[in-house]
Tab-separated table of C-alpha atoms in Angstrom:
chain	number	residue	atom	x	y	z
A	9	UNK	CA	121.963	89.802	69.419
A	10	UNK	CA	120.445	86.748	67.759
A	11	UNK	CA	123.472	84.656	68.724
A	12	UNK	CA	123.306	85.891	72.299
A	13	UNK	CA	119.619	84.989	72.495
A	14	UNK	CA	120.185	81.534	71.113
A	15	UNK	CA	123.154	80.909	73.410
A	16	UNK	CA	121.170	81.918	76.476
A	17	UNK	CA	117.801	80.370	75.802
A	18	UNK	CA	116.059	77.188	74.834
A	19	UNK	CA	115.539	78.559	71.300
A	20	UNK	CA	117.523	76.923	68.547
A	21	UNK	CA	119.426	78.714	65.809
A	22	UNK	CA	117.159	79.136	62.816
A	23	UNK	CA	113.952	79.521	64.839
A	24	UNK	CA	114.353	83.317	64.821
A	25	UNK	CA	113.688	84.164	61.185
A	26	UNK	CA	113.489	87.941	61.528
A	27	UNK	CA	114.253	90.729	64.021
A	28	UNK	CA	110.545	91.362	64.422
A	29	UNK	CA	109.554	87.709	64.918
A	30	UNK	CA	107.693	86.950	68.159
A	31	UNK	CA	110.193	85.171	70.401
A	32	UNK	CA	107.529	83.958	72.812
A	33	UNK	CA	105.661	82.342	69.939
A	34	UNK	CA	108.938	80.593	69.093
A	35	UNK	CA	109.022	79.150	72.631
A	36	UNK	CA	110.951	81.683	74.736
A	37	UNK	CA	110.353	81.079	78.473
A	38	UNK	CA	110.502	83.520	81.374
A	39	UNK	CA	113.699	81.918	82.688
A	40	UNK	CA	115.174	82.380	79.207
A	41	UNK	CA	114.387	86.091	79.581
A	42	UNK	CA	116.359	86.247	82.832
A	43	UNK	CA	119.397	84.583	81.233
A	44	UNK	CA	119.183	86.862	78.191
A	45	UNK	CA	118.928	89.956	80.392
A	46	UNK	CA	121.942	88.961	82.492
A	47	UNK	CA	123.942	88.045	79.400
A	48	UNK	CA	123.130	91.347	77.690
A	49	UNK	CA	124.104	93.316	80.785
A	50	UNK	CA	127.345	91.381	81.049
A	51	UNK	CA	128.163	91.541	77.332
A	52	UNK	CA	127.520	95.279	76.925
A	53	UNK	CA	128.493	96.255	80.477
A	54	UNK	CA	125.194	98.027	81.081
A	55	UNK	CA	122.267	97.814	83.476
A	56	UNK	CA	118.877	98.044	81.861
A	57	UNK	CA	116.554	100.294	83.893
A	58	UNK	CA	113.744	98.547	85.837
A	59	UNK	CA	111.022	100.332	83.935
A	60	UNK	CA	112.013	98.842	80.564
A	61	UNK	CA	112.267	95.280	81.856
A	62	UNK	CA	108.954	93.700	80.968
A	63	UNK	CA	107.577	90.969	78.744
A	64	UNK	CA	107.396	93.267	75.745
A	65	UNK	CA	111.128	93.932	75.872
A	66	UNK	CA	111.891	90.252	75.259
A	67	UNK	CA	109.258	89.777	72.578
A	68	UNK	CA	111.519	90.585	69.587
A	69	UNK	CA	115.189	90.937	68.695
A	70	UNK	CA	114.660	94.510	67.562
A	71	UNK	CA	113.133	95.596	70.900
A	72	UNK	CA	116.075	94.127	72.789
A	73	UNK	CA	118.532	95.786	70.419
A	74	UNK	CA	116.798	99.140	70.797
A	75	UNK	CA	116.927	98.897	74.617
A	76	UNK	CA	120.634	98.112	74.491
A	77	UNK	CA	121.273	101.016	72.123
A	78	UNK	CA	119.405	103.344	74.486
A	79	UNK	CA	121.253	102.115	77.543
A	80	UNK	CA	124.652	102.335	75.853
A	81	UNK	CA	123.754	105.795	74.521
A	82	UNK	CA	122.747	107.103	77.949
A	83	UNK	CA	125.912	105.720	79.502
A	84	UNK	CA	124.022	103.633	82.088
B	5	UNK	CA	89.072	110.983	93.468
B	6	UNK	CA	88.799	108.352	90.733
B	7	UNK	CA	91.014	105.264	90.644
B	8	UNK	CA	92.904	106.567	87.633
B	9	UNK	CA	93.432	109.973	89.281
B	10	UNK	CA	94.812	108.140	92.339
B	11	UNK	CA	97.196	106.098	90.200
B	12	UNK	CA	98.337	109.293	88.520
B	13	UNK	CA	98.833	110.981	91.903
B	14	UNK	CA	100.998	108.114	93.185
B	15	UNK	CA	103.089	108.169	89.982
B	16	UNK	CA	103.572	111.923	90.307
B	17	UNK	CA	104.498	111.511	93.978
B	18	UNK	CA	107.033	108.793	93.135
B	19	UNK	CA	108.626	110.988	90.461
B	20	UNK	CA	108.817	114.064	92.716
B	21	UNK	CA	110.217	111.963	95.573
B	22	UNK	CA	112.871	110.507	93.255
B	23	UNK	CA	113.802	114.015	92.214
B	24	UNK	CA	113.699	115.829	95.562
B	25	UNK	CA	113.245	113.522	98.563
B	26	UNK	CA	115.531	110.555	97.855
B	27	UNK	CA	118.631	112.678	97.108
B	28	UNK	CA	118.227	114.439	100.486
B	29	UNK	CA	117.597	111.302	102.554
B	30	UNK	CA	121.214	110.671	103.462
B	31	UNK	CA	121.773	114.251	104.592
B	32	UNK	CA	118.517	114.238	106.577
B	33	UNK	CA	119.730	111.120	108.386
B	34	UNK	CA	123.334	112.172	108.838
B	35	UNK	CA	122.547	115.605	110.231
B	36	UNK	CA	119.301	114.666	111.958
B	37	UNK	CA	117.587	117.487	110.135
B	38	UNK	CA	113.969	118.042	109.153
B	39	UNK	CA	113.143	116.850	105.601
B	40	UNK	CA	111.768	120.186	104.369
B	41	UNK	CA	112.033	119.000	100.746
B	42	UNK	CA	109.504	116.246	101.410
B	43	UNK	CA	107.019	118.614	103.036
B	44	UNK	CA	107.300	120.856	99.973
B	45	UNK	CA	106.438	117.883	97.754
B	46	UNK	CA	103.486	116.982	99.993
B	47	UNK	CA	102.220	120.565	99.847
B	48	UNK	CA	102.637	120.692	96.075
B	49	UNK	CA	100.446	117.584	95.729
B	50	UNK	CA	98.083	118.749	98.536
B	51	UNK	CA	98.853	115.632	100.566
B	52	UNK	CA	98.568	117.495	103.866
B	53	UNK	CA	94.799	117.406	103.333
B	54	UNK	CA	94.801	113.956	101.701
B	55	UNK	CA	91.990	112.404	103.763
B	56	UNK	CA	89.736	115.474	104.018
B	57	UNK	CA	86.590	115.484	101.885
B	58	UNK	CA	86.995	117.063	98.460
B	59	UNK	CA	84.241	119.618	99.136
B	60	UNK	CA	86.396	121.303	101.798
B	61	UNK	CA	89.601	121.207	99.811
B	62	UNK	CA	90.875	117.718	100.592
B	63	UNK	CA	91.668	114.858	98.238
B	64	UNK	CA	89.056	112.524	99.756
B	65	UNK	CA	91.515	109.623	99.927
B	66	UNK	CA	90.656	106.455	101.865
B	67	UNK	CA	92.993	104.371	104.059
B	68	UNK	CA	94.324	102.067	101.287
B	69	UNK	CA	95.357	105.061	99.143
B	70	UNK	CA	96.936	106.792	102.145
B	71	UNK	CA	98.860	103.585	102.868
B	72	UNK	CA	100.207	103.630	99.322
B	73	UNK	CA	101.336	107.225	99.743
B	74	UNK	CA	103.187	106.377	102.990
B	75	UNK	CA	104.861	103.418	101.287
B	76	UNK	CA	105.843	105.468	98.222
B	77	UNK	CA	107.520	108.145	100.362
B	78	UNK	CA	109.014	105.481	102.667
B	79	UNK	CA	110.871	103.916	99.741
B	80	UNK	CA	112.807	107.173	99.400
B	81	UNK	CA	113.054	108.572	102.943
B	82	UNK	CA	111.735	106.893	106.087
B	83	UNK	CA	111.593	110.052	108.203
B	84	UNK	CA	109.604	111.901	105.548
B	85	UNK	CA	107.094	109.053	105.344
B	86	UNK	CA	106.729	109.008	109.128
B	87	UNK	CA	106.018	112.737	109.161
B	88	UNK	CA	103.278	112.158	106.587
B	89	UNK	CA	101.870	109.251	108.622
B	90	UNK	CA	101.868	111.182	111.887
B	91	UNK	CA	100.335	114.285	110.325
B	92	UNK	CA	97.636	112.291	108.570
B	93	UNK	CA	96.657	110.470	111.794
B	94	UNK	CA	96.263	113.861	113.494
B	95	UNK	CA	94.290	115.323	110.635
B	96	UNK	CA	91.879	112.424	110.561
B	97	UNK	CA	91.545	112.398	114.366
B	98	UNK	CA	90.573	116.058	114.253
B	99	UNK	CA	88.078	115.584	111.423
B	100	UNK	CA	86.513	112.571	113.135
B	101	UNK	CA	86.388	114.175	116.577
B	102	UNK	CA	85.057	117.524	115.401
B	103	UNK	CA	82.105	116.106	113.411
B	104	UNK	CA	79.849	119.008	112.340
B	105	UNK	CA	81.233	121.615	114.722
B	106	UNK	CA	81.361	124.855	112.630
B	107	UNK	CA	84.448	126.200	114.440
B	108	UNK	CA	86.415	123.129	113.411
B	109	UNK	CA	84.850	123.066	109.945
B	110	UNK	CA	86.553	126.430	109.368
B	111	UNK	CA	89.828	125.077	110.780
B	112	UNK	CA	89.700	122.019	108.506
B	113	UNK	CA	89.175	124.289	105.486
B	114	UNK	CA	92.128	126.373	106.600
B	115	UNK	CA	94.298	123.239	106.925
B	116	UNK	CA	93.426	122.277	103.352
B	117	UNK	CA	93.811	125.777	101.964
B	118	UNK	CA	97.151	126.547	103.625
B	119	UNK	CA	98.363	122.910	103.758
B	120	UNK	CA	99.099	123.204	107.475
B	121	UNK	CA	101.345	120.574	109.053
B	122	UNK	CA	100.018	119.185	112.351
B	123	UNK	CA	102.178	117.698	115.113
B	124	UNK	CA	100.930	115.319	117.771
B	125	UNK	CA	101.472	115.932	121.483
B	126	UNK	CA	100.193	112.747	123.079
B	127	UNK	CA	103.157	111.468	125.068
B	128	UNK	CA	103.811	113.110	128.408
B	129	UNK	CA	106.630	112.998	130.933
B	130	UNK	CA	105.639	110.978	133.997
B	131	UNK	CA	102.985	108.739	132.406
B	132	UNK	CA	105.252	106.207	130.725
B	133	UNK	CA	104.223	106.539	127.088
B	134	UNK	CA	100.553	105.586	127.499
B	135	UNK	CA	98.626	107.900	125.168
B	136	UNK	CA	95.418	107.152	127.086
B	137	UNK	CA	96.581	109.001	130.188
B	138	UNK	CA	97.378	112.665	130.808
B	139	UNK	CA	98.585	114.721	133.748
B	140	UNK	CA	98.285	118.132	132.100
B	141	UNK	CA	94.768	119.469	132.619
B	142	UNK	CA	92.849	121.740	130.240
B	143	UNK	CA	90.833	123.946	132.554
B	144	UNK	CA	88.068	125.485	130.461
B	145	UNK	CA	86.765	127.937	133.035
B	146	UNK	CA	86.529	131.130	131.006
B	147	UNK	CA	87.110	132.002	127.383
B	148	UNK	CA	90.660	130.697	127.310
B	149	UNK	CA	92.182	127.359	128.127
B	150	UNK	CA	95.667	127.649	129.572
B	151	UNK	CA	97.932	124.763	130.568
B	152	UNK	CA	101.455	123.381	130.461
B	153	UNK	CA	102.550	120.007	129.196
B	154	UNK	CA	105.934	118.300	129.050
B	155	UNK	CA	106.398	115.986	126.104
B	156	UNK	CA	109.358	113.551	126.101
B	157	UNK	CA	109.204	113.205	122.297
B	158	UNK	CA	107.523	115.790	120.116
B	159	UNK	CA	108.044	115.005	116.445
B	160	UNK	CA	108.709	117.994	114.137
B	161	UNK	CA	107.398	120.314	116.872
B	162	UNK	CA	109.701	123.103	115.709
B	163	UNK	CA	108.561	122.800	112.086
B	164	UNK	CA	104.798	122.320	112.321
B	165	UNK	CA	102.023	124.877	111.861
B	166	UNK	CA	99.714	123.523	114.573
B	167	UNK	CA	99.452	120.963	117.357
B	168	UNK	CA	96.891	118.505	118.618
B	169	UNK	CA	97.531	118.050	122.318
B	170	UNK	CA	95.977	115.582	124.743
B	171	UNK	CA	95.110	116.766	128.239
B	172	UNK	CA	92.796	115.848	131.077
B	173	UNK	CA	89.356	117.361	130.645
B	174	UNK	CA	89.788	119.368	133.875
B	175	UNK	CA	91.939	119.577	137.016
B	176	UNK	CA	89.807	117.051	138.883
B	177	UNK	CA	89.274	114.630	135.962
B	178	UNK	CA	90.739	111.111	135.926
B	179	UNK	CA	93.990	110.771	133.975
B	180	UNK	CA	92.180	108.790	131.276
B	181	UNK	CA	89.350	111.365	130.921
B	182	UNK	CA	91.104	113.221	128.121
B	183	UNK	CA	90.295	115.832	125.513
B	184	UNK	CA	92.140	116.787	122.355
B	185	UNK	CA	93.135	120.445	122.117
B	186	UNK	CA	93.821	122.249	118.827
B	187	UNK	CA	96.512	124.912	119.007
B	188	UNK	CA	98.092	126.983	116.263
B	189	UNK	CA	101.820	127.457	116.369
B	190	UNK	CA	101.551	130.992	117.838
B	191	UNK	CA	99.277	129.766	120.621
B	192	UNK	CA	101.998	127.548	122.066
B	193	UNK	CA	105.237	128.623	123.706
B	194	UNK	CA	107.803	125.897	123.046
B	195	UNK	CA	110.815	125.259	125.204
B	196	UNK	CA	113.217	122.631	123.919
B	197	UNK	CA	114.439	120.433	126.769
B	198	UNK	CA	116.939	118.167	124.997
B	199	UNK	CA	118.350	116.891	121.714
B	200	UNK	CA	117.170	114.311	119.168
B	201	UNK	CA	120.286	112.320	118.361
B	202	UNK	CA	118.937	108.834	117.846
B	203	UNK	CA	119.768	105.606	116.059
B	204	UNK	CA	117.129	106.058	113.361
B	205	UNK	CA	114.219	108.144	112.124
B	206	UNK	CA	116.560	111.028	112.744
B	207	UNK	CA	114.727	113.387	110.389
B	208	UNK	CA	111.540	113.306	112.438
B	209	UNK	CA	113.318	115.701	114.828
B	210	UNK	CA	111.533	114.588	117.999
B	211	UNK	CA	113.296	115.996	121.078
B	212	UNK	CA	111.559	116.675	124.418
B	213	UNK	CA	109.712	119.955	124.821
B	214	UNK	CA	107.809	121.915	127.419
B	215	UNK	CA	104.677	123.508	125.964
B	216	UNK	CA	102.787	126.459	127.393
B	217	UNK	CA	99.395	126.375	125.711
B	218	UNK	CA	96.963	129.310	125.603
B	219	UNK	CA	93.969	128.787	123.298
B	220	UNK	CA	90.303	129.816	123.010
B	221	UNK	CA	87.999	127.407	124.910
B	222	UNK	CA	86.309	126.431	121.645
B	223	UNK	CA	89.573	124.736	120.556
B	224	UNK	CA	88.722	121.727	122.720
B	225	UNK	CA	87.603	118.947	120.369
B	226	UNK	CA	84.086	117.730	121.152
B	227	UNK	CA	84.632	113.960	121.129
B	228	UNK	CA	86.165	112.189	124.141
B	229	UNK	CA	89.788	111.440	123.269
B	230	UNK	CA	89.261	107.744	124.075
B	231	UNK	CA	86.751	107.468	121.224
B	232	UNK	CA	89.043	109.332	118.827
B	233	UNK	CA	92.010	107.144	119.794
B	234	UNK	CA	90.126	103.865	119.366
B	235	UNK	CA	88.428	104.758	116.083
B	236	UNK	CA	91.046	106.899	114.392
B	237	UNK	CA	94.351	107.764	115.989
B	238	UNK	CA	95.402	104.187	116.832
B	239	UNK	CA	94.269	102.314	113.689
B	240	UNK	CA	95.153	105.187	111.332
B	241	UNK	CA	98.646	105.489	112.873
B	242	UNK	CA	99.365	101.773	112.858
B	243	UNK	CA	98.205	101.351	109.268
B	244	UNK	CA	100.272	104.263	107.994
B	245	UNK	CA	103.345	103.458	110.077
B	246	UNK	CA	103.240	99.868	108.833
B	247	UNK	CA	102.956	101.164	105.256
B	248	UNK	CA	105.896	103.478	105.763
B	249	UNK	CA	108.013	100.560	107.059
B	250	UNK	CA	106.886	98.382	104.158
B	251	UNK	CA	108.145	101.085	101.787
B	252	UNK	CA	111.482	101.239	103.609
B	253	UNK	CA	111.806	97.431	103.526
B	254	UNK	CA	110.907	97.463	99.815
B	255	UNK	CA	113.756	99.860	99.116
B	256	UNK	CA	116.206	97.399	100.708
B	257	UNK	CA	114.728	94.622	98.600
B	258	UNK	CA	115.260	96.704	95.434
B	259	UNK	CA	118.909	97.148	96.395
B	260	UNK	CA	119.312	93.435	97.171
B	261	UNK	CA	117.870	92.616	93.738
B	262	UNK	CA	120.321	94.994	92.124
B	263	UNK	CA	123.238	93.428	93.980
B	264	UNK	CA	122.034	89.921	93.120
B	265	UNK	CA	121.766	90.752	89.429
B	266	UNK	CA	125.371	91.823	89.456
B	267	UNK	CA	126.434	88.515	91.011
B	268	UNK	CA	124.150	86.549	88.687
B	269	UNK	CA	125.681	88.159	85.590
B	270	UNK	CA	129.104	87.075	86.745
B	271	UNK	CA	127.974	83.543	87.566
B	272	UNK	CA	126.132	83.123	84.293
B	273	UNK	CA	129.134	84.339	82.315
B	274	UNK	CA	131.261	81.769	84.144
B	275	UNK	CA	128.741	79.070	83.436
B	276	UNK	CA	127.802	78.650	87.113
B	277	UNK	CA	124.386	78.281	88.777
B	278	UNK	CA	122.920	81.758	89.254
B	279	UNK	CA	120.111	83.293	91.309
B	280	UNK	CA	119.983	83.650	95.096
B	281	UNK	CA	117.421	81.633	97.113
B	282	UNK	CA	117.732	84.238	99.896
B	283	UNK	CA	116.110	86.743	97.556
B	284	UNK	CA	113.081	84.443	97.500
B	285	UNK	CA	112.996	84.344	101.311
B	286	UNK	CA	113.158	88.130	101.607
B	287	UNK	CA	110.480	88.522	98.941
B	288	UNK	CA	108.194	86.017	100.669
B	289	UNK	CA	108.338	87.923	103.919
B	290	UNK	CA	107.869	91.241	102.122
B	291	UNK	CA	104.778	89.876	100.381
B	292	UNK	CA	103.395	88.575	103.687
B	293	UNK	CA	103.929	92.049	105.143
B	294	UNK	CA	102.129	93.635	102.193
B	295	UNK	CA	99.276	91.184	102.613
B	296	UNK	CA	98.626	92.020	106.279
B	297	UNK	CA	98.741	95.736	105.512
B	298	UNK	CA	96.371	95.321	102.571
B	299	UNK	CA	93.961	93.208	104.607
B	300	UNK	CA	93.880	95.590	107.554
B	301	UNK	CA	93.440	98.556	105.176
B	302	UNK	CA	90.539	96.827	103.451
B	303	UNK	CA	88.679	95.859	106.650
B	304	UNK	CA	89.431	99.108	108.410
B	305	UNK	CA	88.368	101.246	105.423
B	306	UNK	CA	84.877	99.807	105.574
B	307	UNK	CA	84.700	100.380	109.363
B	308	UNK	CA	85.844	103.968	108.882
B	309	UNK	CA	83.259	104.433	106.162
B	310	UNK	CA	80.519	103.189	108.505
B	311	UNK	CA	81.469	105.642	111.265
B	312	UNK	CA	82.528	108.806	109.479
B	313	UNK	CA	82.602	110.810	112.714
B	314	UNK	CA	82.495	110.177	116.457
B	315	UNK	CA	78.713	110.639	116.770
B	316	UNK	CA	78.310	107.400	114.785
B	317	UNK	CA	81.104	105.580	116.593
B	318	UNK	CA	78.845	103.230	118.562
B	319	UNK	CA	77.597	101.684	115.321
B	320	UNK	CA	80.825	99.873	114.536
B	321	UNK	CA	83.254	97.850	116.574
B	322	UNK	CA	86.775	99.123	116.960
B	323	UNK	CA	89.759	97.167	115.674
B	324	UNK	CA	92.277	97.872	118.416
B	325	UNK	CA	93.747	94.372	118.770
B	326	UNK	CA	93.916	94.015	114.971
B	327	UNK	CA	95.685	97.365	114.675
B	328	UNK	CA	98.151	96.460	117.413
B	329	UNK	CA	98.929	93.100	115.792
B	330	UNK	CA	99.503	94.855	112.489
B	331	UNK	CA	101.924	97.265	114.135
B	332	UNK	CA	103.837	94.543	116.000
B	333	UNK	CA	104.069	92.265	112.949
B	334	UNK	CA	104.937	95.051	110.526
B	335	UNK	CA	107.711	96.424	112.732
B	336	UNK	CA	109.316	92.976	113.087
B	337	UNK	CA	108.788	91.809	109.487
B	338	UNK	CA	110.082	94.997	107.876
B	339	UNK	CA	113.243	94.806	110.008
B	340	UNK	CA	113.659	91.154	109.148
B	341	UNK	CA	113.340	91.832	105.398
B	342	UNK	CA	115.939	94.597	105.610
B	343	UNK	CA	118.354	92.389	107.563
B	344	UNK	CA	117.992	89.583	105.018
B	345	UNK	CA	118.661	92.094	102.249
B	346	UNK	CA	121.807	93.252	104.045
B	347	UNK	CA	123.111	89.687	104.031
B	348	UNK	CA	122.301	89.304	100.328
B	349	UNK	CA	124.104	92.551	99.458
B	350	UNK	CA	127.065	91.885	101.756
B	351	UNK	CA	129.661	94.521	102.647
B	352	UNK	CA	128.395	97.255	100.269
B	353	UNK	CA	125.111	97.063	102.170
B	354	UNK	CA	126.929	97.498	105.468
B	355	UNK	CA	128.775	100.597	104.258
B	356	UNK	CA	127.250	104.030	104.940
B	357	UNK	CA	128.742	105.393	101.715
B	358	UNK	CA	127.978	102.688	99.123
B	359	UNK	CA	125.074	103.190	96.674
B	360	UNK	CA	123.931	99.733	97.883
B	361	UNK	CA	123.936	100.800	101.553
B	362	UNK	CA	120.975	99.679	103.664
B	363	UNK	CA	122.329	100.934	106.995
B	364	UNK	CA	119.972	103.908	107.197
B	365	UNK	CA	116.974	101.749	106.416
B	366	UNK	CA	117.925	99.168	109.049
B	367	UNK	CA	118.446	101.848	111.691
B	368	UNK	CA	115.183	103.568	110.747
B	369	UNK	CA	113.227	100.317	110.878
B	370	UNK	CA	114.445	99.615	114.422
B	371	UNK	CA	112.359	102.624	115.484
B	372	UNK	CA	109.262	100.622	114.633
B	373	UNK	CA	109.727	98.455	117.703
B	374	UNK	CA	110.412	101.433	119.945
B	375	UNK	CA	107.789	103.998	118.981
B	376	UNK	CA	104.936	102.798	121.163
B	377	UNK	CA	106.960	99.822	122.300
B	378	UNK	CA	105.911	96.414	121.081
B	379	UNK	CA	106.163	95.204	124.689
B	380	UNK	CA	103.488	97.650	125.803
B	381	UNK	CA	101.234	96.755	122.873
B	382	UNK	CA	101.605	93.022	123.525
B	383	UNK	CA	100.613	93.565	127.145
B	384	UNK	CA	97.594	95.735	126.280
B	385	UNK	CA	96.477	93.511	123.443
B	386	UNK	CA	96.907	90.433	125.662
B	387	UNK	CA	94.364	91.982	128.008
B	388	UNK	CA	91.926	93.028	125.268
B	389	UNK	CA	92.044	89.574	123.685
B	390	UNK	CA	90.633	88.057	126.898
B	391	UNK	CA	87.329	89.574	125.878
B	392	UNK	CA	87.558	89.251	122.108
B	393	UNK	CA	90.130	91.934	121.366
B	394	UNK	CA	88.030	94.952	120.515
B	395	UNK	CA	86.528	97.218	123.127
């Protein structure tokens, strides 16, 4: 997930020092969020439900991972 | 009702509509059948007395909240939202026109208690769709009022619990000297004169009917119908219809977004430019539509608050030209949004069977231009605007 975030955002490798680090504080932009969302959906072949797509979702690696796990688990 | 209770109500409505109304929408459209599921949801949430005061069993909701309800239902099923809008305009017309009349106070309580569904019988064969003219005459000679009326389109007439019917005040009254007559279902003999097999809004089930009305004389609403129409039936209808269409248009936008995300994922993965500028265009028009609805709701709510019933009607100016402009704009803009969304989605949007289909929505939204035709409204409004627009 960290690699995917780095590949699809303006963040550089090494700026995310933990899964609970605040990505916005590290410089994540809203357009980065869009790219990350699309890349996640493509990579895992899922569609994240509208009601989980908000700023909080993109705030940490662990929140994104949890959303993916949920979506994969529910077969969406 | 508090703001937070209203928010909770809308959330509950959205959830129930997702569960019961949306899954039935295609069948309602395909078979031109009445959306009974939606009425059940409305009854469960007591929405059939949404605008009545809380002390008589209503929810006490104001126009902006009612608009949100119409939009929320419209996102799932256009016909269901129209039934809500039409019922609510009748309910509010009755409450406004009856003022403190004790006979109608009891009827309003009964509507709230039993969640009665009211149908409107304003149109009449031979008068060309002008609600401010009637041929049928309510002769109130004795204890009963008996008359016949032929309606070219009577929405959900076979499924309602009561009717509000316009008629001339008497046999020698002018065609525009009208009264509103309350009739329970068993006080009207209905004869169906044709079928409702239309392009859209098929679930409103609005074929022509002949009505034989036989009601107690006290069922004539006190206020002149002209006052009720100007202060309630016209603005209330146009606001709620517009909100219903906004909801329908919003549902097409949701589908266009979904389709665009799919394309964007592919483009991003291939390293191409992603995102569709047409989505921005559709959103801009949708937001403009929402803004005119919000603005009319805000201005009109304060007018309605200032004249709570017809005896106080002279204290505020009516907003007829504003309401007509809202209706004309909303009918055109909602259609335009849906058509743009069709182009964004492409063939799946054009298919009746695809989960991304917007065909039903586009057909339903076409009704907006036809139901009280925009041509008629433009003509009438063009006359009213010569003297400032609001008489």
